[in-house]
Amino acid sequence: MSTIRIDNVRKSFGGFEVVHGVSLDIADGEFVILVGPSGCGKSTLLRMIAGLESISSGNVVVDDLVINRLPPRERDIAMVFQSYALYPHMTVRRNMAFSLKLAGAPKGDIDRQVQAAAEILDLVSLLERKPAQLSGGQRQRVAMGRAIVRNPKLFLFDEPLSNLDAKLRVQMRSEIKELHQRLRTTTVYVTHDQVEAMTMADRIVVMNAGRIEQAGTPMDLYEKPASLFVAAFIGSPSMNLIHGRIEDSAFLSDAGARIPLAANAPVTSDPVVLGVRPESLHVGGVGPAFGECRLRVVEPMGSETLLAATLLSGGDGAHGGGENIMILSRVKERYAADTTVRVGADPGEFHFFDATSGRRLE
Amino acid sequence: MTATAGLRRAPEIAVSAHRHIDLLTRIVILMVLALLLVFILLPLFWMLKSSFQTNFEVQAIPPVWLPENPSVEPYDLAGQLIPLWRYIANSLYVSTAAAVIAAALSAMAAYVLARFRFPGATLILALILLTQLIPSVTRIFPVYFLIQDMGLLNTFSGMIFAYVGFSIPFAVLLLRGYFQTSCPPELEEAAMMDGCTYFGAFWRVILPVSLPGIAAVTVFTFLNAWNDFLWASLLLSSGEMKTIQVGIGEFATESGVSNYQNAFMAACVISTLPALILFFFVQRWLVGGLTAGAVKT
Ligand SMILES: Nc1ncnc2c1ncn2[C@@H]1O[C@H](COP(=O)(O)OP(=O)(O)O)[C@@H](O)[C@H]1O
Ligand SMILES: [Mg+2]
């Protein structure tokens, strides 16, 4: 149980900086997820916390102790690797007991702790097997068992589910979350999958190109993305982003569509980007208008239907060639491609971003 | 008429053709294999059975395939004609030393080449590879003079030096590949997170995991040295220090091989034994698969 403070941490590889001054406070027992596209520096940041990578500048503080220069073995931090990194020459039992044995724990304690961890993770029947004799999901659980068995200050996960198939991934996702609710160990979890981040995190930290774009609860990020990057990254299907400008309490898209805005929309003459989530758009019905749309592709998914559509300019179907948008309809209805429909939206659900800086406009 | 009547059919061989080999083909295959086996094993069998026969029986025509009165006398005789056990001991010493030194050095070099990027790493690898492309006979004079200049002619150290040098390039290439595929860096990192020092991680994790590779390299170097005739006859001239391969060669020329064919064969049998015993003990390490499942497949 521990708090972590990451204070203006930087990392350079041979003069090339890949993490540019990241600061983050993590509360005791919190489950924080670092998410971002591949190569943005998530693993590097995690490995600096672990002690596997040196810190070029800044501090990592665990419970008021600066741990920058401590070797990994003295940090009391456990890590689950993407490749699991199980010791192939040891049985599951010895894999899990390894850290306790190195720490010089008495044999009775080791057995008890390994047994307890194996029960939590449903590994009891596999204790005498070697890693080669396990399935992907079982190996994943052994890797977690190795981490929880010694009750560390902190858990680190680096994309632990990315080698599992989709179904197992969903299952392990809830198992990890359950495990955290049970143990309440402070956790930093890295993934590039925003769905994983949304479903598991107490708090999400969105990273981009070595910087933190935004940190907040999943709902914070969903409802108030601080930048275009976060807006596009969080949510699935991702937010529609339409370039244009604001004039006379309406939004004029670059392609010529006119979308009426609410009274509290920002006032600016600079180019802006209007963001609207596919699930905020409603086909037909009453409510404020968003515009006329031509349905191009209809993708029924059972409970919902995903529609790829073109926003028609000036409400006039003849022009074609407007912005491409996605609509997520949760109404049970059969849509037909190549038809024109009225689309409504609540202007209160629009997001505005400065087109040049990408920052959110209120 | 059914609806499919007019359609063409794909030939039915494709997928499981190899499962439906007809009987005749099977018999032919078995016969060819049996013939090959005879071809490979016959000389070995000849050597073995002759070493238990009298010289008269060995040279009899038609051949006597099974000893009528199996006897270990030829082994005694071989020991009297040449200092057989002395030669075996020489060979064992030289080959073991060469194998251990080559394995230790190449494991360290391969580990560094597999793990770290540093200026010149590619050049070093390319040079190592290059040594494998040069025919080994071209080394005879340079190596001979090199060892002469070092004053190591007619010493075991000179021999060991030569064998280690010849084995290292291949051993490094083999072990480097082994470290790269079977010992991902995460294994060490996991060990260090679990409480190991850097050396502890190498000792407790990397070394045990690489044992099959290191064993393969050791056995390979040992057998190369054990079976060598060329260098042993070039670099050693003193009778006392001969290796078994050279010793057997001299046996044939000096004692007149036709008089003592059975003893000659007995010496040959003894010279193959250490290699066989070695293989018997390490084969479980040589069989791969130990590392399967360490990381994603
Ligand atoms: N050991 C290294 N040497 C040089 N560059 C590295 C090293 N490790 C990572 N990088 C670079 O740092 C950046 C961030 O990498 P990483 O933290 O692994 O990204 P992520 O985990 O978010 O995909 C990448 O551009 C990567 O190429
Ligand atoms: Mg990564």
XYZ file of C-alpha atoms and ligand atoms in Angstrom:
687
model
C 0.000 0.000 0.000
C 1.730 3.091 -1.178
C 1.498 6.426 -2.849
C 3.671 7.358 -5.799
C 4.728 10.767 -6.942
C 6.234 11.114 -10.394
C 7.839 14.520 -10.526
C 8.886 16.037 -13.852
C 10.464 12.790 -15.004
C 12.395 12.767 -18.261
C 14.097 10.039 -20.231
C 16.588 10.284 -23.054
C 18.074 7.477 -25.078
C 21.425 8.646 -26.380
C 20.523 12.327 -26.428
C 17.087 11.672 -27.865
C 14.366 12.550 -25.370
C 11.347 10.219 -25.408
C 9.660 11.186 -22.122
C 9.384 14.957 -21.730
C 8.809 15.876 -18.110
C 5.915 13.800 -16.841
C 4.360 14.573 -13.462
C 1.716 12.445 -11.825
C 0.495 11.702 -8.312
C -0.972 8.305 -7.608
C -2.983 7.741 -4.452
C -2.755 4.740 -2.172
C -4.755 1.852 -3.617
C -5.479 3.624 -6.874
C -5.668 1.747 -10.200
C -4.104 4.058 -12.760
C -3.912 3.210 -16.450
C -1.396 4.753 -18.805
C -2.829 4.660 -22.277
C -1.620 6.013 -25.575
C -0.525 4.997 -29.024
C 2.427 2.682 -29.523
C 5.772 4.416 -29.013
C 4.457 7.253 -26.840
C 6.658 6.305 -23.889
C 4.291 4.325 -21.657
C 6.596 1.357 -21.189
C 9.579 3.621 -20.679
C 7.777 5.483 -17.893
C 6.684 2.206 -16.280
C 10.185 0.781 -16.509
C 11.595 3.880 -14.826
C 9.209 3.283 -11.915
C 10.324 -0.351 -11.851
C 14.013 0.537 -11.903
C 14.682 -1.291 -15.158
C 15.456 1.986 -16.907
C 17.475 4.828 -15.431
C 15.789 8.196 -14.902
C 17.420 10.990 -16.907
C 15.991 13.738 -14.703
C 13.166 14.269 -12.222
C 12.149 12.074 -9.311
C 10.100 8.992 -8.613
C 8.943 9.068 -5.014
C 7.282 6.135 -3.268
C 5.912 6.937 0.201
C 8.174 9.981 0.612
C 11.275 8.064 -0.438
C 13.037 9.047 -3.657
C 13.763 5.709 -5.318
C 15.562 6.971 -8.445
C 18.777 5.169 -7.666
C 17.493 2.043 -5.978
C 18.010 -1.172 -7.969
C 14.754 -2.995 -8.851
C 15.234 -5.606 -6.134
C 15.175 -2.976 -3.396
C 12.025 -1.229 -4.572
C 9.493 -3.831 -3.462
C 7.599 -3.447 -6.714
C 6.163 -6.354 -8.712
C 5.758 -6.293 -12.461
C 3.777 -8.362 -14.944
C 5.344 -8.389 -18.389
C 3.607 -8.513 -21.740
C 5.467 -11.741 -22.551
C 4.821 -13.029 -18.976
C 8.541 -13.825 -18.632
C 7.916 -16.963 -16.587
C 11.022 -18.920 -15.656
C 10.770 -21.869 -18.052
C 12.906 -24.212 -15.964
C 10.800 -23.842 -12.829
C 7.380 -25.218 -11.954
C 4.506 -22.839 -11.342
C 5.092 -23.279 -7.614
C 8.772 -22.377 -7.864
C 8.003 -19.477 -10.197
C 5.680 -18.048 -7.585
C 7.955 -18.843 -4.650
C 11.079 -17.397 -6.285
C 10.871 -13.875 -4.863
C 9.981 -15.092 -1.372
C 12.857 -17.531 -1.422
C 15.284 -14.801 -2.477
C 13.978 -12.638 0.345
C 14.834 -15.477 2.738
C 11.292 -16.148 3.948
C 10.848 -19.307 6.071
C 9.677 -22.346 4.136
C 6.350 -22.540 5.958
C 5.519 -18.936 5.098
C 6.468 -19.457 1.460
C 4.213 -22.494 1.146
C 1.329 -20.697 2.788
C 1.644 -17.580 0.669
C 2.021 -19.511 -2.575
C -1.008 -21.602 -1.675
C -3.072 -18.497 -0.876
C -2.118 -16.794 -4.135
C -2.771 -19.972 -6.108
C -6.242 -20.202 -4.588
C -7.067 -16.619 -5.480
C -5.954 -17.163 -9.075
C -7.335 -20.675 -9.455
C -3.886 -22.180 -10.004
C -3.858 -24.836 -7.304
C -4.130 -27.750 -9.719
C -1.352 -26.359 -11.905
C 1.303 -25.800 -9.243
C 3.540 -28.674 -10.315
C 3.456 -27.869 -14.026
C 6.100 -26.094 -16.058
C 5.170 -22.964 -18.022
C 5.424 -24.853 -21.312
C 2.507 -27.017 -20.225
C 0.144 -24.084 -19.683
C -2.229 -22.237 -21.964
C -1.856 -18.517 -22.632
C -4.467 -17.555 -20.063
C -2.925 -19.819 -17.425
C 0.529 -18.362 -18.014
C -0.955 -14.929 -17.621
C -2.389 -15.947 -14.262
C 0.923 -17.417 -13.120
C 2.592 -14.123 -13.998
C 0.054 -12.378 -11.788
C 0.518 -14.967 -9.078
C 4.232 -14.283 -9.072
C 3.412 -10.608 -8.561
C 0.795 -10.870 -5.799
C 2.474 -13.595 -3.769
C 4.862 -11.245 -2.000
C 2.371 -8.482 -1.339
C 4.452 -5.653 -2.848
C 3.986 -1.921 -2.435
C 3.072 -1.519 -6.051
C 1.952 -3.539 -9.076
C 3.091 -2.646 -12.554
C 1.490 -4.173 -15.635
C 2.846 -3.666 -19.147
C 0.177 -4.632 -21.679
C -0.490 -7.912 -19.883
C -3.446 -8.918 -22.025
C -2.227 -8.158 -25.508
C -1.108 -11.740 -26.177
C -4.502 -13.218 -25.371
C -7.374 -13.752 -27.750
C -10.307 -11.361 -27.607
C -12.565 -13.504 -25.446
C -9.914 -14.324 -22.866
C -8.902 -10.690 -22.799
C -12.368 -9.646 -21.695
C -12.386 -12.347 -19.031
C -8.928 -11.479 -17.671
C -9.886 -7.819 -17.672
C -12.562 -8.418 -15.089
C -10.340 -10.858 -13.180
C -7.638 -8.224 -12.815
C -10.180 -5.654 -11.736
C -11.630 -8.053 -9.190
C -8.148 -8.853 -7.927
C -7.501 -5.172 -7.416
C -10.761 -4.652 -5.567
C -9.746 -7.479 -3.283
C -6.093 -6.575 -2.645
C -6.293 -2.791 -3.026
C -2.639 -2.588 -4.023
C -1.633 0.576 -5.826
C -1.401 -0.319 -9.503
C -0.010 1.260 -12.646
C -1.214 -0.490 -15.767
C -0.058 0.214 -19.316
C -2.134 -0.480 -22.394
C -2.668 0.911 -25.853
C -6.272 -0.273 -25.802
C -8.649 2.495 -24.771
C -11.451 0.020 -24.063
C -9.240 -1.705 -21.496
C -8.447 1.683 -20.005
C -12.077 2.791 -19.843
C -13.330 -0.412 -18.270
C -10.629 -0.999 -15.661
C -9.178 2.286 -14.487
C -9.922 4.438 -11.466
C -8.021 7.068 -13.363
C -6.742 7.165 -16.923
C -3.592 8.971 -17.989
C -3.579 9.582 -21.723
C -0.068 9.929 -23.095
C 1.025 11.189 -26.471
C 4.569 11.581 -27.757
C 6.184 11.471 -24.329
C 3.769 13.845 -22.615
C 0.601 13.544 -20.580
C -2.342 14.821 -22.618
C -4.898 14.454 -19.868
C -5.423 12.576 -16.634
C -8.826 11.904 -15.141
C -11.552 9.384 -14.450
C -12.852 7.486 -17.462
C -16.034 9.572 -17.428
C -14.023 12.827 -17.202
C -12.139 11.909 -20.327
C -15.255 10.778 -22.108
C -17.315 13.821 -21.228
C -14.669 16.527 -21.241
C -11.705 15.556 -23.408
C -9.081 18.272 -22.942
C -7.699 18.025 -26.440
C -8.418 16.775 -29.927
C -6.025 13.905 -29.295
C -7.938 12.669 -26.259
C -11.248 13.249 -28.017
C -10.183 11.043 -30.894
C -8.492 8.447 -28.682
C -11.140 7.815 -26.021
C -14.451 6.250 -26.979
C -15.376 3.610 -29.490
C -16.393 4.229 -32.217
C -14.375 7.401 -31.981
C -15.737 10.923 -31.919
C -16.707 12.663 -35.160
C -14.460 15.681 -35.650
C -15.623 18.307 -38.126
C -13.486 21.291 -39.118
C -15.125 24.670 -39.586
C -15.879 27.949 -37.814
C -18.527 29.486 -35.564
C -20.779 32.224 -36.939
C -24.082 33.603 -35.679
C -24.586 30.822 -33.103
C -24.178 28.181 -35.768
C -21.295 26.013 -36.855
C -20.315 26.235 -40.519
C -18.345 23.218 -41.652
C -15.583 23.576 -44.207
C -17.693 21.570 -46.630
C -20.620 23.942 -46.172
C -22.943 22.242 -43.671
C -24.651 24.524 -41.133
C -25.259 23.139 -37.662
C -27.249 25.196 -35.131
C -25.553 25.639 -31.742
C -26.790 26.251 -28.224
C -26.486 29.667 -26.632
C -23.510 28.696 -24.475
C -21.299 27.661 -27.412
C -17.885 29.367 -27.438
C -17.550 32.587 -29.339
C -14.470 32.804 -31.531
C -13.582 33.739 -35.043
C -10.662 31.282 -35.205
C -11.010 27.950 -36.997
C -12.510 25.366 -34.670
C -13.216 21.662 -34.647
C -16.637 20.467 -33.622
C -16.650 17.100 -31.899
C -19.736 14.960 -31.562
C -19.825 11.337 -30.471
C -21.501 8.825 -32.783
C -23.839 7.892 -29.937
C -24.939 11.543 -29.556
C -26.398 11.523 -33.057
C -29.954 10.269 -33.536
C -31.555 9.326 -36.806
C -34.958 10.901 -37.498
C -37.219 11.865 -34.633
C -37.711 15.165 -32.923
C -35.143 17.295 -31.124
C -32.728 19.893 -32.454
C -31.423 19.276 -35.945
C -27.867 18.256 -36.739
C -28.369 17.943 -40.463
C -29.389 15.827 -43.384
C -27.260 12.760 -43.854
C -26.848 10.280 -46.633
C -26.360 6.772 -45.263
C -23.465 5.079 -47.056
C -22.909 1.867 -45.099
C -25.172 0.184 -42.565
C -23.518 -2.162 -40.038
C -26.069 -3.871 -37.788
C -24.492 -5.251 -34.605
C -27.563 -6.646 -32.915
C -28.399 -4.253 -30.105
C -26.947 -1.294 -31.988
C -26.376 -0.251 -35.558
C -23.325 1.609 -36.798
C -24.012 3.926 -39.703
C -21.406 5.492 -41.942
C -22.954 8.626 -43.369
C -22.172 11.803 -45.255
C -23.284 15.096 -43.774
C -24.948 16.953 -46.608
C -24.244 20.611 -47.054
C -27.069 23.137 -46.901
C -29.670 20.454 -46.383
C -29.596 19.896 -50.108
C -29.091 16.268 -51.067
C -27.802 17.074 -54.528
C -24.377 18.325 -53.427
C -23.040 15.169 -51.863
C -19.375 15.380 -50.878
C -19.778 16.637 -47.296
C -18.082 15.442 -44.115
C -18.029 11.725 -43.413
C -19.470 10.925 -39.999
C -20.343 7.854 -37.965
C -23.676 7.438 -36.222
C -24.284 4.849 -33.521
C -27.984 4.078 -33.318
C -29.320 2.194 -30.328
C -32.841 2.143 -31.728
C -34.035 -1.164 -33.127
C -34.646 -0.199 -36.679
C -33.661 -1.397 -40.111
C -31.798 1.275 -41.998
C -31.159 1.172 -45.713
C -27.971 2.357 -47.356
C -28.247 5.094 -49.949
C -31.129 6.820 -48.263
C -31.164 10.337 -46.874
C -32.257 10.808 -43.293
C -32.659 13.625 -40.841
C -30.184 13.458 -37.965
C -30.763 15.186 -34.665
C -28.378 15.991 -31.820
C -28.437 17.875 -28.520
C -26.078 20.852 -28.984
C -25.236 20.475 -25.281
C -23.312 17.327 -26.208
C -21.035 19.089 -28.675
C -17.329 19.549 -27.942
C -15.279 22.404 -29.377
C -11.538 22.482 -29.940
C -9.208 25.136 -31.208
C -8.175 23.911 -34.657
C -4.583 25.090 -34.340
C -3.699 24.238 -30.723
C -6.070 21.285 -30.423
C -7.093 22.503 -26.929
C -10.660 22.299 -25.720
C -12.779 25.453 -25.931
C -15.450 26.052 -23.293
C -29.586 -36.884 -62.549
C -28.262 -35.115 -59.470
C -27.385 -31.464 -59.431
C -23.675 -32.112 -59.129
C -23.460 -34.526 -62.017
C -22.027 -32.050 -64.471
C -19.478 -30.497 -62.109
C -15.789 -31.169 -62.218
C -14.200 -32.702 -59.173
C -11.013 -31.474 -57.576
C -8.416 -34.240 -57.392
C -8.532 -35.882 -54.001
C -4.843 -35.988 -53.243
C -4.252 -32.580 -51.754
C -4.490 -32.508 -47.971
C -3.768 -35.915 -46.550
C -1.927 -37.538 -49.412
C 0.896 -38.725 -47.178
C -1.494 -40.714 -45.013
C -2.645 -42.914 -47.852
C 0.616 -44.261 -49.179
C -0.151 -47.608 -50.697
C 1.474 -50.778 -49.420
C 3.971 -51.118 -52.238
C 5.341 -47.612 -51.718
C 5.597 -48.310 -48.045
C 7.599 -51.484 -48.604
C 9.932 -49.706 -50.998
C 10.499 -46.892 -48.511
C 11.204 -49.346 -45.706
C 13.638 -51.281 -47.865
C 15.543 -48.166 -48.857
C 15.742 -47.101 -45.227
C 16.915 -50.553 -44.161
C 19.583 -50.480 -46.836
C 20.776 -47.081 -45.683
C 20.910 -48.290 -42.122
C 22.993 -51.297 -43.114
C 25.266 -49.024 -45.086
C 25.839 -46.820 -42.032
C 26.013 -49.511 -39.374
C 27.934 -52.237 -41.175
C 31.421 -50.751 -40.685
C 30.617 -50.100 -37.026
C 29.406 -53.628 -36.601
C 32.490 -54.952 -38.344
C 34.677 -52.996 -35.973
C 32.802 -54.196 -32.917
C 32.665 -57.895 -33.806
C 36.285 -57.976 -35.001
C 37.445 -56.627 -31.664
C 36.224 -59.850 -30.032
C 37.669 -62.287 -32.592
C 41.035 -63.837 -33.274
C 43.028 -62.214 -36.049
C 42.630 -65.412 -38.063
C 38.864 -65.262 -37.778
C 38.813 -61.563 -38.727
C 40.647 -62.258 -41.963
C 38.775 -65.460 -42.845
C 37.005 -65.692 -46.167
C 34.057 -66.041 -46.265
C 33.696 -63.567 -43.373
C 32.764 -64.840 -39.925
C 29.979 -62.470 -38.850
C 29.681 -63.498 -35.246
C 32.681 -64.310 -33.021
C 32.819 -68.057 -32.409
C 34.671 -67.667 -29.103
C 34.189 -64.039 -28.070
C 37.296 -62.922 -26.241
C 38.655 -59.696 -24.778
C 42.179 -60.733 -25.652
C 42.414 -58.225 -28.535
C 41.866 -55.463 -25.977
C 44.769 -56.724 -23.883
C 46.852 -56.977 -26.982
C 46.042 -53.406 -28.055
C 47.107 -52.198 -24.625
C 50.415 -54.027 -25.007
C 51.153 -52.800 -28.507
C 50.524 -49.129 -27.844
C 50.088 -47.093 -24.623
C 46.359 -47.074 -25.274
C 45.214 -45.700 -21.916
C 47.872 -43.054 -21.915
C 46.627 -41.846 -25.330
C 43.032 -41.905 -24.170
C 43.962 -39.830 -21.135
C 45.794 -37.343 -23.372
C 42.761 -37.045 -25.637
C 40.392 -36.675 -22.715
C 42.493 -33.952 -21.171
C 42.903 -31.942 -24.355
C 39.298 -32.314 -25.496
C 37.756 -31.571 -22.116
C 39.896 -28.513 -21.549
C 39.159 -27.222 -25.036
C 35.416 -27.825 -24.617
C 35.144 -26.146 -21.235
C 37.245 -23.140 -22.192
C 35.507 -22.693 -25.551
C 32.042 -22.985 -24.006
C 32.810 -20.511 -21.237
C 34.394 -17.946 -23.542
C 31.802 -18.241 -26.276
C 28.904 -18.100 -23.799
C 30.181 -14.799 -22.462
C 30.874 -13.372 -25.910
C 27.557 -14.564 -27.298
C 25.670 -13.132 -24.333
C 27.154 -9.710 -24.887
C 26.554 -9.864 -28.637
C 22.963 -10.963 -28.078
C 22.100 -8.433 -25.380
C 23.956 -5.208 -25.886
C 24.227 -2.799 -28.723
C 27.593 -1.115 -28.941
C 29.732 0.425 -31.664
C 31.434 -2.304 -33.668
C 29.069 -5.110 -32.682
C 28.031 -5.693 -36.276
C 31.628 -5.673 -37.437
C 32.562 -8.274 -34.840
C 29.690 -10.481 -35.931
C 30.621 -10.116 -39.576
C 34.224 -11.082 -38.838
C 33.115 -14.116 -36.868
C 30.925 -15.161 -39.761
C 33.771 -14.589 -42.188
C 35.983 -17.102 -40.395
C 33.388 -19.734 -41.208
C 33.680 -19.057 -44.919
C 37.418 -19.672 -45.195
C 38.406 -23.304 -45.878
C 40.074 -24.729 -42.803
C 43.101 -26.133 -44.643
C 44.254 -22.591 -45.357
C 44.855 -22.244 -41.618
C 47.460 -24.974 -41.470
C 50.573 -22.866 -42.012
C 49.547 -19.690 -40.179
C 48.362 -21.577 -37.132
C 51.369 -23.878 -37.156
C 53.805 -20.959 -37.207
C 51.773 -19.007 -34.700
C 51.910 -21.856 -32.240
C 55.577 -22.415 -32.994
C 56.347 -18.734 -32.320
C 54.530 -18.938 -29.023
C 56.730 -21.877 -28.116
C 53.723 -24.130 -27.743
C 54.627 -26.796 -30.299
C 54.450 -30.231 -28.790
C 52.522 -29.047 -25.732
C 48.957 -29.761 -24.696
C 48.424 -26.023 -24.224
C 49.178 -25.435 -27.902
C 46.627 -28.050 -28.912
C 43.972 -26.697 -26.564
C 44.685 -23.222 -27.837
C 44.128 -24.347 -31.416
C 40.926 -26.281 -30.702
C 39.432 -23.443 -28.679
C 40.216 -21.019 -31.476
C 38.653 -23.231 -34.121
C 35.456 -23.818 -32.143
C 34.707 -20.369 -30.825
C 33.300 -18.692 -33.957
C 30.670 -21.325 -34.578
C 29.924 -21.623 -30.860
C 29.411 -17.869 -30.544
C 27.041 -17.772 -33.500
C 25.065 -20.714 -32.168
C 24.822 -19.421 -28.616
C 23.988 -15.899 -29.676
C 20.996 -17.224 -31.586
C 20.136 -19.320 -28.578
C 20.214 -16.369 -26.176
C 18.153 -14.279 -28.540
C 15.373 -16.795 -28.997
C 15.307 -18.637 -25.688
C 16.430 -16.034 -23.189
C 14.493 -12.826 -23.765
C 15.702 -9.861 -21.660
C 12.388 -9.894 -19.797
C 13.515 -13.068 -18.044
C 16.429 -11.253 -16.453
C 14.290 -8.245 -15.717
C 11.654 -10.406 -14.055
C 14.373 -12.005 -11.949
C 15.690 -8.617 -10.913
C 12.193 -7.432 -9.978
C 11.869 -10.623 -7.942
C 14.956 -9.724 -5.949
C 17.996 -10.903 -7.892
C 21.157 -8.933 -8.417
C 22.404 -8.721 -11.999
C 24.715 -11.651 -11.437
C 22.013 -13.522 -9.518
C 19.694 -13.212 -12.499
C 22.387 -14.606 -14.775
C 23.208 -17.426 -12.396
C 19.704 -18.473 -11.362
C 17.785 -17.826 -14.554
C 19.859 -17.226 -17.671
C 22.341 -20.010 -17.064
C 19.832 -22.782 -16.296
C 17.672 -21.722 -19.218
C 20.646 -21.728 -21.593
C 22.003 -25.046 -20.409
C 20.858 -26.963 -23.507
C 22.626 -24.481 -25.765
C 25.778 -24.457 -23.684
C 25.736 -28.242 -23.490
C 25.406 -28.455 -27.266
C 28.397 -26.172 -27.715
C 30.464 -28.095 -25.180
C 29.718 -31.437 -26.774
C 30.356 -30.041 -30.220
C 33.783 -28.701 -29.223
C 34.647 -31.854 -27.326
C 33.847 -34.112 -30.263
C 35.684 -31.873 -32.696
C 38.797 -32.078 -30.552
C 38.368 -35.770 -29.801
C 38.007 -36.727 -33.450
C 40.765 -34.468 -34.730
C 43.640 -36.154 -36.481
C 45.168 -33.395 -38.571
C 46.121 -30.897 -35.860
C 47.072 -33.525 -33.348
C 49.543 -35.042 -35.788
C 50.901 -31.629 -36.808
C 51.313 -30.033 -33.410
C 52.456 -33.032 -31.357
C 55.438 -35.143 -32.198
C 56.400 -36.660 -28.858
C 55.191 -40.244 -28.501
C 54.181 -39.724 -24.898
C 51.747 -36.965 -25.730
C 49.906 -38.460 -28.668
C 46.151 -38.347 -28.695
C 44.213 -41.519 -29.321
C 43.428 -40.716 -32.955
C 47.096 -40.211 -33.772
C 48.025 -43.173 -31.617
C 45.735 -45.489 -33.544
C 47.161 -44.188 -36.797
C 50.689 -45.036 -35.698
C 49.493 -48.385 -34.476
C 48.397 -49.207 -37.989
C 51.668 -48.253 -39.661
C 54.212 -49.354 -37.056
C 52.802 -52.630 -35.842
C 51.665 -53.799 -39.220
C 47.961 -53.688 -39.259
C 47.356 -56.998 -40.965
C 48.963 -58.923 -38.117
C 46.878 -57.305 -35.434
C 43.584 -56.373 -37.054
C 41.615 -57.518 -34.026
C 43.699 -55.402 -31.640
C 43.426 -52.457 -34.005
C 39.653 -52.769 -33.983
C 39.665 -53.054 -30.188
C 41.596 -49.770 -29.979
C 39.069 -48.186 -32.321
C 36.161 -49.366 -30.153
C 37.781 -47.885 -27.064
C 38.393 -44.599 -28.854
C 34.683 -44.221 -29.641
C 33.533 -45.016 -26.111
C 34.070 -41.632 -24.398
C 32.107 -39.844 -27.092
C 29.281 -42.355 -26.731
C 29.228 -42.075 -22.951
C 29.268 -38.295 -23.166
C 26.402 -38.262 -25.582
C 24.430 -40.583 -23.361
C 24.721 -38.192 -20.401
C 24.042 -34.913 -22.160
C 21.378 -35.933 -24.608
C 18.584 -34.867 -22.309
C 20.055 -31.379 -22.340
C 20.457 -31.418 -26.061
C 16.816 -32.152 -26.596
C 15.202 -28.753 -26.974
C 11.846 -27.633 -25.709
C 13.008 -26.726 -22.249
C 12.385 -23.075 -22.888
C 9.110 -23.400 -24.759
C 6.489 -21.389 -22.960
C 8.788 -18.874 -21.322
C 7.350 -16.121 -23.397
C 4.625 -15.763 -25.976
C 4.831 -18.233 -28.783
N 16.295 1.023 -25.169
C 15.891 1.969 -26.028
N 16.776 2.615 -26.804
C 16.392 3.584 -27.649
N 15.123 3.993 -27.809
C 14.188 3.385 -27.065
C 14.511 2.357 -26.141
N 13.371 1.939 -25.544
C 12.379 2.683 -26.079
N 12.861 3.547 -26.988
C 12.081 4.539 -27.741
O 11.319 5.278 -26.818
C 10.027 5.526 -27.333
C 8.983 5.069 -26.361
O 9.022 3.668 -26.288
P 8.057 2.847 -25.340
O 8.111 3.427 -23.983
O 8.414 1.421 -25.473
O 6.641 3.121 -25.986
P 5.240 2.434 -25.689
O 5.410 1.474 -24.572
O 4.334 3.568 -25.350
O 4.813 1.778 -26.946
C 9.947 4.865 -28.677
O 10.151 5.833 -29.679
C 11.080 3.876 -28.649
O 11.601 3.702 -29.934
Mg 5.206 -0.653 -24.605
